[in-house]
CSV table of C-alpha atoms in Angstrom, one decimal:
chain,number,residue,atom,x,y,z
B,835,MET,CA,113.7,15.5,111.7
B,836,GLY,CA,110.5,13.6,111.6
B,837,ALA,CA,110.8,10.7,114.0
B,838,GLU,CA,107.2,11.2,114.8
B,839,LYS,CA,104.8,13.1,112.5
B,840,SER,CA,103.2,11.3,109.6
B,841,PRO,CA,102.8,13.4,106.5
B,842,SER,CA,99.1,14.1,106.1
B,843,THR,CA,97.7,13.3,102.7
B,844,ALA,CA,97.9,16.0,100.1
B,845,GLU,CA,94.8,17.9,99.2
B,846,PRO,CA,94.4,17.3,95.6
B,847,GLY,CA,91.4,19.6,95.3
B,848,ARG,CA,93.3,22.7,96.5
B,849,ALA,CA,94.2,25.1,93.8
B,850,PRO,CA,97.6,26.8,94.0
B,851,GLU,CA,96.0,30.2,94.4
B,852,GLU,CA,94.6,29.2,97.7
B,853,ALA,CA,98.0,28.9,99.3
B,854,ALA,CA,98.6,31.7,101.8
B,855,VAL,CA,102.3,31.7,100.9
B,856,PRO,CA,103.2,31.7,97.1
B,857,ALA,CA,106.0,29.4,95.9
B,858,ASP,CA,108.2,32.3,95.0
B,859,HIS,CA,108.1,33.9,98.5
B,860,PRO,CA,111.7,34.5,99.5
B,861,GLY,CA,111.1,32.9,102.9
B,862,VAL,CA,110.7,29.5,101.2
B,863,SER,CA,114.4,29.2,100.5
B,864,GLU,CA,115.1,30.2,104.1
B,865,LEU,CA,112.6,27.6,105.3
B,866,PHE,CA,114.4,24.9,103.3
B,867,ALA,CA,117.8,26.1,104.5
B,868,VAL,CA,116.8,25.9,108.2
B,869,LEU,CA,115.3,22.5,107.6
B,870,ALA,CA,118.5,21.4,105.8
B,871,TYR,CA,120.8,22.5,108.6
B,872,GLY,CA,118.3,20.8,111.0
B,873,GLU,CA,118.9,17.5,109.2
B,874,ILE,CA,122.7,17.8,109.4
B,875,SER,CA,122.8,18.7,113.0
B,876,ALA,CA,120.3,15.9,113.8
B,877,PHE,CA,122.6,13.5,112.0
B,878,TYR,CA,125.6,14.4,114.0
B,879,ARG,CA,123.7,14.6,117.3
B,880,LEU,CA,122.3,11.1,116.8
B,881,ALA,CA,125.7,9.7,115.8
B,882,GLU,CA,127.3,11.3,118.9
B,883,ASP,CA,124.5,10.3,121.3
B,884,ALA,CA,124.8,6.7,120.2
B,885,ARG,CA,127.8,6.4,122.6
B,886,PHE,CA,125.2,6.1,125.5
B,887,SER,CA,123.7,3.0,123.9
B,888,PRO,CA,124.0,-0.1,126.0
B,889,SER,CA,123.7,-2.4,123.0
B,890,LEU,CA,124.8,-2.8,119.4
B,891,ARG,CA,121.1,-2.9,118.5
B,892,GLY,CA,120.7,0.6,119.9
B,893,ARG,CA,123.7,1.9,118.0
B,894,VAL,CA,122.2,0.5,114.8
B,895,ALA,CA,118.8,2.1,115.5
B,896,LEU,CA,120.4,5.5,116.0
B,897,ALA,CA,122.6,5.1,112.9
B,898,SER,CA,119.5,4.2,110.8
B,899,MET,CA,117.6,7.3,112.1
B,900,ALA,CA,120.7,9.4,111.3
B,901,ALA,CA,120.9,8.0,107.8
B,902,ALA,CA,117.3,8.9,107.2
B,903,GLU,CA,118.1,12.5,108.0
B,904,MET,CA,120.7,12.5,105.2
B,905,SER,CA,118.1,11.3,102.7
B,906,HIS,CA,115.9,14.2,103.8
B,907,PHE,CA,118.9,16.5,103.4
B,908,GLU,CA,119.4,15.4,99.8
B,909,THR,CA,115.7,16.3,99.1
B,910,LEU,CA,116.3,19.8,100.5
B,911,HIS,CA,119.6,20.1,98.6
B,912,THR,CA,117.8,19.4,95.3
B,913,ALA,CA,115.0,21.8,96.2
B,914,LEU,CA,117.3,24.6,97.1
B,915,THR,CA,119.5,24.1,94.0
B,916,GLU,CA,116.4,24.3,91.8
B,917,ARG,CA,115.6,27.6,93.5
B,918,GLY,CA,119.0,28.9,92.6
B,919,ALA,CA,120.3,28.9,96.2
B,920,GLU,CA,123.7,27.6,97.3
B,921,ILE,CA,122.9,25.3,100.2
B,922,TYR,CA,126.0,25.9,102.3
B,923,ALA,CA,125.7,29.7,102.2
B,924,ALA,CA,121.9,29.4,102.8
B,925,MET,CA,122.4,27.2,105.9
B,926,GLU,CA,125.1,29.3,107.5
B,927,PRO,CA,122.7,31.8,109.4
B,928,TYR,CA,120.9,29.0,111.1
B,929,ARG,CA,123.9,27.1,112.5
B,930,LYS,CA,124.1,29.1,115.7
B,931,ALA,CA,120.5,28.7,116.9
B,932,LEU,CA,120.3,25.0,116.0
B,933,ASP,CA,123.7,24.2,117.5
B,934,ALA,CA,122.5,26.2,120.6
B,935,TYR,CA,119.4,24.0,120.9
B,936,HIS,CA,121.5,20.8,120.8
B,937,ALA,CA,124.1,22.3,123.2
B,938,SER,CA,121.4,23.2,125.7
B,939,THR,CA,119.8,19.7,125.5
B,940,THR,CA,122.8,17.4,125.5
B,941,PRO,CA,121.5,14.1,126.9
B,942,SER,CA,123.3,12.5,129.8
B,943,THR,CA,121.7,9.0,129.7
B,944,TRP,CA,120.5,6.6,127.0
B,945,LEU,CA,116.9,7.2,128.0
B,946,GLU,CA,117.4,11.0,127.5
B,947,VAL,CA,118.9,10.2,124.1
B,948,LEU,CA,115.8,8.2,123.1
B,949,VAL,CA,113.3,10.8,124.4
B,950,LYS,CA,115.1,13.6,122.7
B,951,ALA,CA,115.2,11.7,119.4
B,952,TYR,CA,111.5,11.1,119.6
B,953,VAL,CA,110.1,14.2,121.3
B,954,GLY,CA,112.5,16.7,119.9
B,955,ASP,CA,112.0,15.7,116.3
B,956,GLY,CA,108.3,15.6,116.9
B,957,ILE,CA,108.2,19.2,118.2
B,958,ALA,CA,110.0,20.4,115.0
B,959,ALA,CA,107.7,18.3,112.8
B,960,ASP,CA,104.6,19.7,114.4
B,961,PHE,CA,105.8,23.3,113.8
B,962,TYR,CA,106.7,22.7,110.1
B,963,CYS,CA,103.6,20.7,109.4
B,964,GLU,CA,101.4,23.5,110.7
B,965,ILE,CA,103.1,25.8,108.3
B,966,ALA,CA,103.2,23.4,105.4
B,967,ASP,CA,99.4,23.5,105.3
B,968,MET,CA,99.5,27.1,104.0
B,969,LEU,CA,102.3,26.8,101.5
B,970,ALA,CA,102.1,26.4,97.8
B,971,PRO,CA,101.7,22.7,96.9
B,972,GLU,CA,105.1,22.3,95.3
B,973,VAL,CA,106.7,23.7,98.5
B,974,SER,CA,104.6,21.8,101.0
B,975,THR,CA,105.4,18.5,99.2
B,976,VAL,CA,109.1,19.0,99.9
B,977,VAL,CA,108.4,20.0,103.6
B,978,ARG,CA,106.1,17.0,104.1
B,979,GLU,CA,108.6,14.6,102.5
B,980,VAL,CA,111.4,15.6,104.8
B,981,LEU,CA,109.2,15.3,107.9
B,982,ALA,CA,108.0,11.8,106.9
B,983,GLU,CA,108.2,9.0,109.5
B,984,THR,CA,111.7,7.5,109.5
B,985,GLY,CA,110.2,4.2,110.7
B,986,HIS,CA,112.4,3.8,113.7
B,987,SER,CA,110.2,5.4,116.4
B,988,GLU,CA,108.7,2.0,117.4
B,989,PHE,CA,112.1,1.1,118.9
B,990,VAL,CA,112.2,4.2,121.0
B,991,VAL,CA,108.6,3.8,122.2
B,992,GLN,CA,109.3,0.2,123.4
B,993,GLU,CA,112.5,1.0,125.1
B,994,VAL,CA,111.2,4.0,127.0
B,995,ARG,CA,107.8,2.6,128.0
B,996,GLU,CA,109.5,-0.5,129.4
B,997,VAL,CA,111.6,1.6,131.8
B,998,VAL,CA,109.1,4.2,132.9
B,999,GLU,CA,106.4,1.6,133.7
B,1000,ARG,CA,108.6,0.1,136.4
B,1001,SER,CA,110.5,3.2,137.6
B,1002,PRO,CA,108.6,6.2,138.9
B,1003,LEU,CA,111.9,8.0,139.5
B,1004,GLN,CA,113.0,7.6,135.8
B,1005,LYS,CA,109.5,8.7,134.8
B,1006,ASP,CA,109.7,11.9,136.8
B,1007,ARG,CA,113.1,12.7,135.4
B,1008,LEU,CA,112.1,12.1,131.8
B,1009,MET,CA,109.0,14.2,132.2
B,1010,LEU,CA,111.1,17.1,133.3
B,1011,TRP,CA,113.5,16.3,130.4
B,1012,GLY,CA,110.6,16.4,127.9
B,1013,ARG,CA,109.4,19.8,129.3
B,1014,ARG,CA,112.9,21.1,128.9
B,1015,LEU,CA,113.1,19.9,125.3
B,1016,LEU,CA,109.9,21.8,124.5
B,1017,GLY,CA,111.0,25.0,126.2
B,1018,GLU,CA,114.4,25.1,124.5
B,1019,ALA,CA,112.9,24.3,121.1
B,1020,ILE,CA,110.5,27.2,121.4
B,1021,THR,CA,113.2,29.5,122.6
B,1022,GLN,CA,115.4,28.7,119.6
B,1023,ALA,CA,112.5,28.8,117.2
B,1024,GLN,CA,111.7,32.3,118.3
B,1025,TYR,CA,115.4,33.3,118.0
B,1026,VAL,CA,115.4,31.9,114.4
B,1027,LEU,CA,112.3,33.9,113.5
B,1028,ALA,CA,113.6,37.1,115.0
B,1029,GLN,CA,116.8,36.7,113.0
B,1030,ASN,CA,115.3,36.4,109.5
B,1031,GLU,CA,112.6,38.7,108.3
B,1032,GLU,CA,111.6,36.7,105.2
B,1033,LEU,CA,111.2,33.6,107.2
B,1034,ALA,CA,109.2,35.4,109.9
B,1035,GLU,CA,107.0,36.9,107.2
B,1036,LEU,CA,106.4,33.4,105.8
B,1037,VAL,CA,105.4,32.1,109.2
B,1038,ILE,CA,103.0,35.0,109.8
B,1039,LEU,CA,101.5,34.7,106.4
B,1040,ALA,CA,101.1,30.9,106.9
B,1041,SER,CA,99.5,31.4,110.3
B,1042,GLY,CA,97.2,34.2,109.3
B,1043,ASP,CA,98.3,36.7,111.9
B,1044,LEU,CA,100.2,37.0,115.3
B,1045,THR,CA,97.2,35.7,117.3
B,1046,ASN,CA,97.2,32.6,115.2
B,1047,ILE,CA,100.9,32.1,115.9
B,1048,ALA,CA,100.1,32.0,119.6
B,1049,ALA,CA,97.4,29.5,118.8
B,1050,LEU,CA,99.9,27.5,116.8
B,1051,PHE,CA,102.3,27.3,119.8
B,1052,ASP,CA,99.4,26.2,122.0
B,1053,ARG,CA,98.6,23.4,119.7
B,1054,MET,CA,102.2,22.4,119.7
B,1055,GLN,CA,102.0,22.0,123.5
B,1056,VAL,CA,99.0,19.8,123.2
B,1057,GLU,CA,100.7,17.6,120.6
B,1058,HIS,CA,103.8,17.5,122.7
B,1059,ALA,CA,101.8,16.2,125.7
B,1060,GLU,CA,100.2,13.5,123.4
B,1061,ARG,CA,103.6,12.4,122.3
B,1062,MET,CA,104.9,12.2,125.8
B,1063,SER,CA,101.9,10.1,126.7
B,1064,VAL,CA,102.8,7.6,123.9
B,1065,LEU,CA,106.1,7.1,125.7
B,1066,GLY,CA,104.2,6.5,129.0
B,1067,LEU,CA,105.2,10.0,130.3
B,1068,HIS,CA,101.9,11.4,131.5
N,941,MET,CA,132.5,0.1,102.7
N,942,GLY,CA,133.0,0.7,99.0
N,943,ALA,CA,134.1,4.3,98.6
N,944,GLU,CA,136.1,3.0,95.7
N,945,LYS,CA,135.4,-0.2,93.9
N,946,SER,CA,132.7,-0.3,91.2
N,947,PRO,CA,130.7,-3.5,91.2
N,948,SER,CA,131.7,-5.4,88.1
N,949,THR,CA,128.8,-6.4,85.9
N,950,ALA,CA,127.1,-9.7,86.7
N,951,GLU,CA,128.0,-12.7,84.5
N,952,PRO,CA,124.6,-13.8,83.3
N,953,GLY,CA,126.0,-16.8,81.4
N,954,ARG,CA,127.6,-18.4,84.5
N,955,ALA,CA,125.6,-21.4,85.9
N,956,PRO,CA,125.2,-21.7,89.7
N,957,GLU,CA,127.2,-25.0,89.7
N,958,GLU,CA,130.3,-23.2,88.6
N,959,ALA,CA,130.5,-21.3,91.8
N,960,ALA,CA,133.5,-22.5,94.0
N,961,VAL,CA,131.5,-21.7,97.1
N,962,PRO,CA,127.8,-23.0,97.2
N,963,ALA,CA,125.1,-20.6,98.5
N,964,ASP,CA,124.5,-22.8,101.5
N,965,HIS,CA,128.1,-22.8,102.7
N,966,PRO,CA,128.0,-21.8,106.4
N,967,GLY,CA,130.8,-19.3,105.8
N,968,VAL,CA,128.4,-17.2,103.7
N,969,SER,CA,126.5,-16.0,106.8
N,970,GLU,CA,129.8,-15.3,108.5
N,971,LEU,CA,130.9,-13.2,105.5
N,972,PHE,CA,127.6,-11.2,105.6
N,973,ALA,CA,128.1,-10.7,109.3
N,974,VAL,CA,131.6,-9.4,109.1
N,975,LEU,CA,130.5,-7.1,106.2
N,976,ALA,CA,127.5,-5.9,108.3
N,977,TYR,CA,129.6,-5.0,111.3
N,978,GLY,CA,132.0,-3.3,108.9
N,979,GLU,CA,129.2,-1.0,107.7
N,980,ILE,CA,128.2,-0.1,111.3
N,981,SER,CA,131.8,0.6,112.4
N,982,ALA,CA,132.5,2.6,109.2
N,983,PHE,CA,129.3,4.7,109.9
N,984,TYR,CA,130.5,5.6,113.4
N,985,ARG,CA,134.1,6.1,112.3
N,986,LEU,CA,133.0,8.6,109.6
N,987,ALA,CA,130.6,10.4,111.9
N,988,GLU,CA,133.3,10.8,114.5
N,989,ASP,CA,136.1,11.7,112.1
N,990,ALA,CA,133.9,14.6,110.7
N,991,ARG,CA,135.0,16.7,113.7
N,992,PHE,CA,138.3,17.3,111.8
N,993,SER,CA,136.4,18.8,108.9
N,994,PRO,CA,137.3,22.5,108.3
N,995,SER,CA,134.0,23.1,106.6
N,996,LEU,CA,130.3,22.4,106.7
N,997,ARG,CA,130.7,20.9,103.2
N,998,GLY,CA,133.1,18.4,104.5
N,999,ARG,CA,130.8,17.4,107.3
N,1000,VAL,CA,128.0,16.9,104.8
N,1001,ALA,CA,130.2,14.8,102.6
N,1002,LEU,CA,131.2,12.5,105.5
N,1003,ALA,CA,127.6,12.3,106.7
N,1004,SER,CA,126.5,11.3,103.2
N,1005,MET,CA,129.2,8.6,103.0
N,1006,ALA,CA,128.1,7.3,106.5
N,1007,ALA,CA,124.4,7.2,105.4
N,1008,ALA,CA,125.3,5.1,102.4
N,1009,GLU,CA,126.9,2.5,104.8
N,1010,MET,CA,123.6,2.2,106.6
N,1011,SER,CA,121.8,1.5,103.3
N,1012,HIS,CA,124.3,-1.4,102.7
N,1013,PHE,CA,123.8,-2.5,106.3
N,1014,GLU,CA,120.0,-2.9,105.6
N,1015,THR,CA,120.8,-5.1,102.5
N,1016,LEU,CA,123.0,-7.4,104.7
N,1017,HIS,CA,120.3,-7.4,107.4
N,1018,THR,CA,117.7,-8.6,105.0
N,1019,ALA,CA,120.1,-11.2,103.5
N,1020,LEU,CA,121.1,-12.6,106.9
N,1021,THR,CA,117.5,-12.7,108.1
N,1022,GLU,CA,116.6,-14.7,104.9
N,1023,ARG,CA,119.3,-17.2,105.9
N,1024,GLY,CA,117.8,-17.5,109.3
N,1025,ALA,CA,120.6,-15.7,111.1
N,1026,GLU,CA,120.1,-13.1,113.9
N,1027,ILE,CA,122.3,-10.2,112.8
N,1028,TYR,CA,123.3,-8.9,116.2
N,1029,ALA,CA,124.5,-12.3,117.4
N,1030,ALA,CA,126.2,-13.0,114.1
N,1031,MET,CA,128.1,-9.7,114.1
N,1032,GLU,CA,129.4,-10.1,117.7
N,1033,PRO,CA,132.5,-12.2,117.0
N,1034,TYR,CA,133.8,-9.6,114.5
N,1035,ARG,CA,133.5,-6.5,116.7
N,1036,LYS,CA,136.9,-6.9,118.3
N,1037,ALA,CA,139.0,-7.1,115.1
N,1038,LEU,CA,137.1,-4.3,113.3
N,1039,ASP,CA,137.2,-2.1,116.3
N,1040,ALA,CA,140.9,-2.8,116.6
N,1041,TYR,CA,141.5,-1.8,113.0
N,1042,HIS,CA,139.8,1.6,113.6
N,1043,ALA,CA,141.6,2.0,117.0
N,1044,SER,CA,145.0,1.4,115.3
N,1045,THR,CA,144.2,3.8,112.5
N,1046,THR,CA,142.6,6.8,114.2
N,1047,PRO,CA,143.2,9.8,112.0
N,1048,SER,CA,144.7,13.0,113.5
N,1049,THR,CA,144.1,15.4,110.6
N,1050,TRP,CA,141.3,16.0,108.1
N,1051,LEU,CA,143.6,14.8,105.3
N,1052,GLU,CA,144.2,11.5,107.1
N,1053,VAL,CA,140.4,11.2,107.5
N,1054,LEU,CA,139.9,11.6,103.8
N,1055,VAL,CA,142.6,9.2,102.8
N,1056,LYS,CA,141.3,6.6,105.3
N,1057,ALA,CA,137.8,6.9,104.0
N,1058,TYR,CA,139.0,6.4,100.4
N,1059,VAL,CA,141.9,4.0,100.7
N,1060,GLY,CA,140.7,2.0,103.7
N,1061,ASP,CA,137.3,1.2,102.2
N,1062,GLY,CA,139.0,0.5,98.9
N,1063,ILE,CA,141.2,-2.2,100.5
N,1064,ALA,CA,138.2,-3.9,102.0
N,1065,ALA,CA,136.3,-3.7,98.7
N,1066,ASP,CA,139.2,-5.3,96.8
N,1067,PHE,CA,139.3,-8.2,99.2
N,1068,TYR,CA,135.6,-8.9,99.1
N,1069,CYS,CA,135.3,-8.4,95.3
N,1070,GLU,CA,138.1,-11.0,94.8
N,1071,ILE,CA,136.1,-13.5,96.8
N,1072,ALA,CA,132.7,-12.5,95.3
N,1073,ASP,CA,133.8,-13.8,91.9
N,1074,MET,CA,133.8,-17.3,93.3
N,1075,LEU,CA,130.6,-17.2,95.2
N,1076,ALA,CA,127.2,-18.5,94.1
N,1077,PRO,CA,125.4,-15.8,92.1
N,1078,GLU,CA,122.7,-15.0,94.7
N,1079,VAL,CA,125.5,-14.5,97.3
N,1080,SER,CA,127.8,-12.5,95.1
N,1081,THR,CA,125.0,-10.1,94.1
N,1082,VAL,CA,124.6,-9.1,97.8
N,1083,VAL,CA,128.4,-8.7,98.2
N,1084,ARG,CA,128.7,-6.5,95.1
N,1085,GLU,CA,125.7,-4.4,96.1
N,1086,VAL,CA,127.2,-3.5,99.5
N,1087,LEU,CA,130.5,-2.7,97.9
N,1088,ALA,CA,129.0,-0.4,95.3
N,1089,GLU,CA,130.4,3.1,94.8
N,1090,THR,CA,128.8,5.5,97.3
N,1091,GLY,CA,129.3,8.3,94.9
N,1092,HIS,CA,131.2,10.6,97.2
N,1093,SER,CA,134.8,9.6,96.4
N,1094,GLU,CA,135.2,12.5,93.9
N,1095,PHE,CA,135.1,14.9,96.9
N,1096,VAL,CA,137.9,13.1,98.6
N,1097,VAL,CA,140.1,12.9,95.4
N,1098,GLN,CA,139.8,16.6,94.8
N,1099,GLU,CA,140.5,17.7,98.3
N,1100,VAL,CA,143.5,15.4,98.7
N,1101,ARG,CA,145.1,16.0,95.3
N,1102,GLU,CA,144.9,19.7,95.8
N,1103,VAL,CA,147.0,19.6,99.0
N,1104,VAL,CA,149.6,17.0,98.0
N,1105,GLU,CA,150.3,18.7,94.7
N,1106,ARG,CA,151.6,21.7,96.5
N,1107,SER,CA,153.0,20.2,99.7
N,1108,PRO,CA,155.7,17.5,99.5
N,1109,LEU,CA,155.7,17.2,103.3
N,1110,GLN,CA,152.0,16.4,103.4
N,1111,LYS,CA,152.5,14.0,100.5
N,1112,ASP,CA,155.2,12.1,102.4
N,1113,ARG,CA,153.1,11.9,105.5
N,1114,LEU,CA,150.0,10.7,103.6
N,1115,MET,CA,152.0,8.0,101.8
N,1116,LEU,CA,153.2,6.6,105.1
N,1117,TRP,CA,149.6,6.8,106.4
N,1118,GLY,CA,148.4,4.9,103.3
N,1119,ARG,CA,151.0,2.2,103.9
N,1120,ARG,CA,149.9,1.9,107.6
N,1121,LEU,CA,146.2,1.5,106.6
N,1122,LEU,CA,147.1,-1.4,104.3
N,1123,GLY,CA,149.3,-3.1,106.9
N,1124,GLU,CA,146.7,-2.8,109.7
N,1125,ALA,CA,143.9,-4.0,107.3
N,1126,ILE,CA,145.8,-7.1,106.4
N,1127,THR,CA,146.7,-7.8,110.0
N,1128,GLN,CA,143.1,-7.6,111.1
N,1129,ALA,CA,141.9,-9.6,108.1
N,1130,GLN,CA,144.2,-12.4,109.0
N,1131,TYR,CA,143.0,-12.2,112.6
N,1132,VAL,CA,139.4,-12.5,111.5
N,1133,LEU,CA,140.2,-15.5,109.3
N,1134,ALA,CA,142.2,-17.3,112.0
N,1135,GLN,CA,139.2,-16.8,114.3
N,1136,ASN,CA,136.4,-18.3,112.2
N,1137,GLU,CA,136.9,-21.7,110.5
N,1138,GLU,CA,133.9,-21.5,108.3
N,1139,LEU,CA,134.8,-18.1,107.0
N,1140,ALA,CA,138.5,-19.2,106.5
N,1141,GLU,CA,137.2,-22.2,104.5
N,1142,LEU,CA,135.1,-20.0,102.4
N,1143,VAL,CA,138.1,-17.8,101.5
N,1144,ILE,CA,140.3,-20.8,100.8
N,1145,LEU,CA,137.6,-22.3,98.6
N,1146,ALA,CA,137.0,-19.0,96.8
N,1147,SER,CA,140.8,-18.5,96.2
N,1148,GLY,CA,141.5,-22.1,95.1
N,1149,ASP,CA,144.3,-22.8,97.6
N,1150,LEU,CA,146.7,-21.2,100.0
N,1151,THR,CA,149.1,-20.2,97.2
N,1152,ASN,CA,146.2,-18.3,95.6
N,1153,ILE,CA,145.5,-16.5,98.8
N,1154,ALA,CA,149.1,-15.2,98.8
N,1155,ALA,CA,148.5,-14.1,95.2
N,1156,LEU,CA,145.3,-12.4,96.3
N,1157,PHE,CA,147.1,-10.3,98.9
N,1158,ASP,CA,149.7,-9.4,96.3
N,1159,ARG,CA,147.0,-8.2,93.9
N,1160,MET,CA,145.5,-6.1,96.8
N,1161,GLN,CA,148.9,-4.4,97.2
N,1162,VAL,CA,148.9,-3.5,93.5
N,1163,GLU,CA,145.3,-2.2,93.6
N,1164,HIS,CA,146.2,-0.2,96.8
N,1165,ALA,CA,149.1,1.5,95.0
N,1166,GLU,CA,146.8,2.4,92.0
N,1167,ARG,CA,144.3,3.9,94.4
N,1168,MET,CA,147.0,5.9,96.2
N,1169,SER,CA,148.1,7.1,92.8
N,1170,VAL,CA,144.6,8.5,92.0
N,1171,LEU,CA,145.0,10.7,95.2
N,1172,GLY,CA,148.4,11.9,93.9
N,1173,LEU,CA,150.2,9.7,96.3
N,1174,HIS,CA,152.9,8.0,94.2
């Protein structure tokens, strides 16, 4: 996760009682668990997608991004253990939806790999960052840490821009690909929320109410469009 | 690299002029380059071999080992850049031999994956540690750092011992597998040395002479047997 979104600075003036979701809400462990499985599945997806790389440099870039996911996984592992949760059992319910996201968005070219690594992780980061704002500080610190920039997105931006600037055909294809990534991500996010009551309650609490959840998904579309634009896809 | 060998403590009393191989020997960049490609190829081998894992825990263990390789790669990247070498060009000559090692030792079971991760990395670590003793301190520091324990070998030891203690058939198979790993590693090491004069000179300087190289390979066999024994393979 987190090829894109910078963690916003903490709000030192905010008292813990202002958090919409208290640190002991049972949905917090569920949130950490879905994030943790997200890191593992992103690791293996990046490692597998590297087979499309035309160069050793590309393989190294993807391996570095994958390694950063594992460092985030360790943070979540520690956080879950501190909450008394067993990480492997906790992740189990989320395997199906996350594996389904990757299965439905398997890249078939190196450019699709790069756009997915950048845009797909960005969509997830947008969603979690929106929620993080309303969590108790000790929880939001963990969420922001695992969504931090991995520092390799510059490589993706350069590679993609260079191609789409000279090929309208590639540009059209990648714009459709980006739209598909967003659609599949939202489908699977809704599936995850429908599946776990505690997590759904956490998201509703964090958003305020159901109307706000709709507004949250709208903002994600805007942020997605901005990110596509950075890649020259607009 | 380095699932096994602990870095020995530095020798603070040793003056730089005692090093058999000076820091500016041209073989040093070659040594860093072959180590760097070793990390990349180990990363992708571990990620690919994880498909044999019967559990999510096993997939996480292999991903963590793979991530540690990338941290070592970064150390070598920095060291090569400081020496004015371009890492991708520098690694290129070593791809063939290292890829050949992995192609000739592709595991076909989860236990073979674990034994290869433990024993294969151990063989490489033994070889490089022997050489590191004779390098200039600023060079041997880098070599020892990238061969450091990755902290996940305990998982391998437990998994393998548990099986071989109750299955003589598995034990016999894995003993043959271990022997094959050693044979292929030595074959490819000799191929690498025959291919690059500067690296070969570095190894000869570090060993003293050709007789000592033979003694070095003998010691590696002893260390290999000890490592197999830790896995219950003796």
